Structures are given as C-alpha cells and as structure tokens.
Amino acid sequence: ILKNINLNLEKGKVFGFIGETGSGKSTLIDLIMGLLDPSEGEVLIDGENITNDLKLRKKWFNSISHVPQDVYLCDGTFIENIALGIEKDKVNRKKIFKAAEIAKIRNFIDSSSNGFDTFVGERGIKLSGGQKQRIAIARAIYKQSKILVLDEATSALDNKTESEIINSINSLKENITIIMIAHR
C-alpha cells in the first residue's frame, strides 16, 4: 500500500493522516514509531537512521506516547491507570490532576464516588468508550513525551470534546509533536 513515501515531520507541529480502513494509515504510523522496518528505504530521526541502530530506536521509543483506539485499563483506580507502570510512591498527583484536566476528564473523575481513587473496574468496565480514551490521553500527557500519537484515539468522542482536547494539548508549554490518525 505504501510506496515512495517521503515525509518530513517537524517538531512541535500537528499532523493528521486521514483515510479509509486499509489505506495504510496505521502501517505508516508503525513505520514512523519504529515498530516496523521499511522493506526499502530508511526512517530518519533528526537525520539519523533508526532502522539499524537499536540504541537510537530505544531512545526514539521512549520519546513517544501512543494512544490506540482500543485502550488498555487495569482493574485499578483512575490514578493507577493514568500513571500506569509507575510505582505508587513515585506518582505525582499534581501532574495527574493536570493531565486529567488537559484530557478533559478531570470533572468526571472529581464527581466519581472516590474521585481519583475510584476503581474503574476490569478493563474500565465502569467507563464509556470516550472516558477510556480520555484516560489514555491523560496517561500519555502524564508521561510528558515529546511525540503524541493518537491512533483513532478520539473516535469515541464528540467533535467538540475532541477539539477541546487538541487545543488543550497545543496550549502546553512543551514542544509536543502530535500525529493523529482518523477516519474523519
């Protein structure tokens, strides 16, 4: 599907890949993220080829937060799901609150029975699709990555909420590059 692709993605910009199912959007993103190797050519990050350099590729991986359409949530609290993989005593609650605000999920969490300490249920069973996606976006923001990849990550949101989240992310002081995949 992808042939003769040459992209130059500048830091701090927002890029959107739009197309129908099977058009190669996710494959292109997997190539950009370094999850797939190109059958021909190379993937250059700041002029350096990550295709054959595992150390450079690992550094690249660590600079990316990927928010998929199908979000993984553990049977834990909102805090545990936003700071997924971080030891409890190392979680920065202030940063969690800010990430939830940016992801437009803070008000919902605050109104939950135990606020940020409310359990979401196995795989987030107690949440809607849009709420799960906003938790995943808050997780990505909490990680403070330089690159945010949203792979159909706002598909369960209405246009207004999606726009508010993107504007919120864009207003951050950090120079974040956003790559979005969408059908619309």
Coordinates of C-alpha atoms in Angstrom, one line a residue:
I1 CA 0.0 0.0 0.0
L2 CA 2.8 2.5 0.9
K3 CA 5.2 3.2 -1.9
N4 CA 7.7 6.0 -2.4
I5 CA 6.7 7.8 0.8
N6 CA 8.9 10.7 1.9
L7 CA 7.7 12.7 4.9
N8 CA 9.3 15.5 6.8
L9 CA 7.5 15.8 10.2
E10 CA 8.7 19.0 12.0
K11 CA 8.9 19.1 15.8
G12 CA 6.0 20.9 17.6
K13 CA 3.5 20.6 14.7
V14 CA 0.3 18.6 14.4
F15 CA -0.1 16.1 11.6
G16 CA -3.2 14.2 10.6
F17 CA -3.5 11.1 8.5
I18 CA -7.0 10.6 7.2
G19 CA -8.3 7.7 5.1
E20 CA -10.5 4.7 4.9
T21 CA -9.8 1.4 6.5
G22 CA -6.9 -0.5 4.8
S23 CA -5.4 2.7 3.3
G24 CA -2.1 2.3 5.2
K25 CA -2.5 4.9 8.0
S26 CA -1.6 2.5 10.9
T27 CA 1.2 0.9 8.9
L28 CA 2.7 4.4 8.2
I29 CA 2.5 5.2 11.9
D30 CA 4.1 1.9 12.8
L31 CA 7.0 2.8 10.5
I32 CA 7.3 6.3 12.0
M33 CA 7.3 4.9 15.5
G34 CA 9.9 2.3 14.6
L35 CA 7.6 -0.7 15.3
L36 CA 8.0 -1.8 11.7
D37 CA 11.1 -1.7 9.4
P38 CA 10.6 -0.4 5.9
S39 CA 11.1 -3.1 3.2
E40 CA 13.0 -0.4 1.3
G41 CA 14.5 2.9 2.4
E42 CA 15.0 4.2 5.9
V43 CA 13.4 6.0 8.8
L44 CA 15.5 9.0 9.8
I45 CA 15.0 10.9 13.1
D46 CA 17.0 14.2 13.1
G47 CA 19.0 12.8 10.2
E48 CA 19.9 9.5 12.0
N49 CA 18.7 6.2 10.7
I50 CA 16.8 4.3 13.4
T51 CA 16.2 1.2 11.2
N52 CA 19.5 -0.5 12.1
D53 CA 20.5 1.3 15.4
L54 CA 18.8 -0.4 18.3
K55 CA 20.1 2.1 20.9
L56 CA 18.8 5.0 18.9
R57 CA 15.5 3.2 18.3
K58 CA 15.0 2.6 22.0
K59 CA 15.6 6.3 22.7
W60 CA 13.1 7.1 20.0
F61 CA 10.5 4.7 21.5
N62 CA 10.9 6.4 24.9
S63 CA 10.1 9.8 23.3
I64 CA 6.7 8.6 22.1
S65 CA 3.3 8.2 23.8
H66 CA 1.0 6.1 21.7
V67 CA -2.8 6.2 22.4
P68 CA -4.6 3.5 20.5
Q69 CA -8.3 3.3 19.7
D70 CA -8.7 0.3 22.0
V71 CA -7.4 1.4 25.3
Y72 CA -5.9 -0.9 28.0
L73 CA -7.1 -0.1 31.5
C74 CA -6.2 -2.2 34.6
D75 CA -8.5 -3.1 37.4
G76 CA -7.3 -0.1 39.5
T77 CA -8.0 3.5 40.3
F78 CA -8.0 6.4 38.0
I79 CA -4.6 7.4 39.4
E80 CA -3.2 3.9 38.8
N81 CA -4.5 3.9 35.2
I82 CA -3.2 7.4 34.4
A83 CA 0.2 6.7 36.0
L84 CA 0.3 3.1 34.6
G85 CA 3.6 1.4 35.4
I86 CA 4.7 4.0 37.9
E87 CA 5.3 2.8 41.5
K88 CA 2.6 4.2 43.8
D89 CA 5.1 6.2 46.0
K90 CA 6.6 7.9 42.8
V91 CA 3.3 9.1 41.4
N92 CA 3.0 12.9 41.2
R93 CA -0.7 13.6 42.0
K94 CA -0.4 17.2 40.9
K95 CA 0.8 16.1 37.5
I96 CA -2.0 13.5 37.3
F97 CA -4.6 16.2 38.0
K98 CA -3.1 18.5 35.3
A99 CA -3.0 15.6 32.8
A100 CA -6.7 14.8 33.6
E101 CA -7.6 18.5 33.1
I102 CA -5.9 18.6 29.7
A103 CA -7.6 15.4 28.6
K104 CA -11.0 16.8 29.7
I105 CA -11.7 14.0 32.1
R106 CA -11.0 15.8 35.4
N107 CA -14.6 16.9 36.1
F108 CA -15.9 13.4 35.6
I109 CA -13.2 11.9 37.9
D110 CA -13.8 14.5 40.6
S111 CA -17.5 13.7 40.5
S112 CA -16.9 10.0 40.9
S113 CA -17.5 8.3 44.3
N114 CA -13.9 8.4 45.5
G115 CA -12.5 10.9 43.0
F116 CA -9.1 9.9 41.6
D117 CA -9.1 6.9 44.0
T118 CA -12.2 5.4 42.4
F119 CA -11.8 2.0 40.8
V120 CA -12.6 1.8 37.1
G121 CA -13.3 -2.0 37.0
E122 CA -11.6 -4.6 34.9
R123 CA -10.7 -3.2 31.5
G124 CA -12.5 0.0 32.6
I125 CA -15.9 -1.7 32.5
K126 CA -17.5 1.1 34.5
L127 CA -16.5 3.7 31.9
S128 CA -17.8 4.7 28.4
G129 CA -15.5 4.4 25.4
G130 CA -14.9 8.2 25.4
Q131 CA -14.0 8.2 29.1
K132 CA -11.5 5.3 28.5
Q133 CA -9.9 7.2 25.6
R134 CA -9.6 10.4 27.7
I135 CA -7.9 8.3 30.5
A136 CA -5.4 7.0 27.9
I137 CA -4.8 10.6 26.6
A138 CA -4.2 11.7 30.3
R139 CA -1.8 8.8 30.6
A140 CA 0.1 10.0 27.6
I141 CA 0.2 13.6 28.8
Y142 CA 1.4 12.5 32.2
K143 CA 4.3 10.7 30.6
Q144 CA 5.4 14.1 29.1
S145 CA 6.6 12.6 25.8
K146 CA 7.8 14.8 23.0
I147 CA 5.6 12.9 20.5
L148 CA 2.0 12.1 21.0
V149 CA 0.5 9.5 18.5
L150 CA -3.3 9.4 18.6
D151 CA -4.4 6.3 16.6
E152 CA -8.1 6.7 16.3
A153 CA -7.8 7.7 19.9
T154 CA -10.6 10.2 19.8
S155 CA -13.1 8.1 17.8
A156 CA -15.5 7.7 20.7
L157 CA -15.5 11.4 21.4
D158 CA -17.8 14.1 20.0
N159 CA -16.2 16.7 17.8
K160 CA -16.4 19.4 20.5
T161 CA -14.6 17.4 23.1
E162 CA -12.0 16.2 20.6
S163 CA -11.3 19.8 19.6
E164 CA -11.1 20.9 23.3
I165 CA -8.5 18.2 24.0
I166 CA -6.4 19.0 20.9
N167 CA -6.5 22.7 21.8
S168 CA -5.5 21.9 25.4
I169 CA -2.6 19.8 24.3
N170 CA -1.5 22.5 21.9
S171 CA -1.5 25.1 24.7
L172 CA 1.1 23.2 26.7
K173 CA 4.4 25.0 27.1
E174 CA 6.3 21.9 26.0
N175 CA 7.0 21.5 22.3
I176 CA 4.9 18.4 21.6
T177 CA 4.6 16.9 18.1
I178 CA 1.1 15.3 17.6
I179 CA 0.4 12.7 15.0
M180 CA -3.3 11.8 14.6
I181 CA -4.9 9.0 12.6
A182 CA -8.6 9.3 11.8
H183 CA -11.3 8.2 9.5
R184 CA -12.9 11.7 9.7

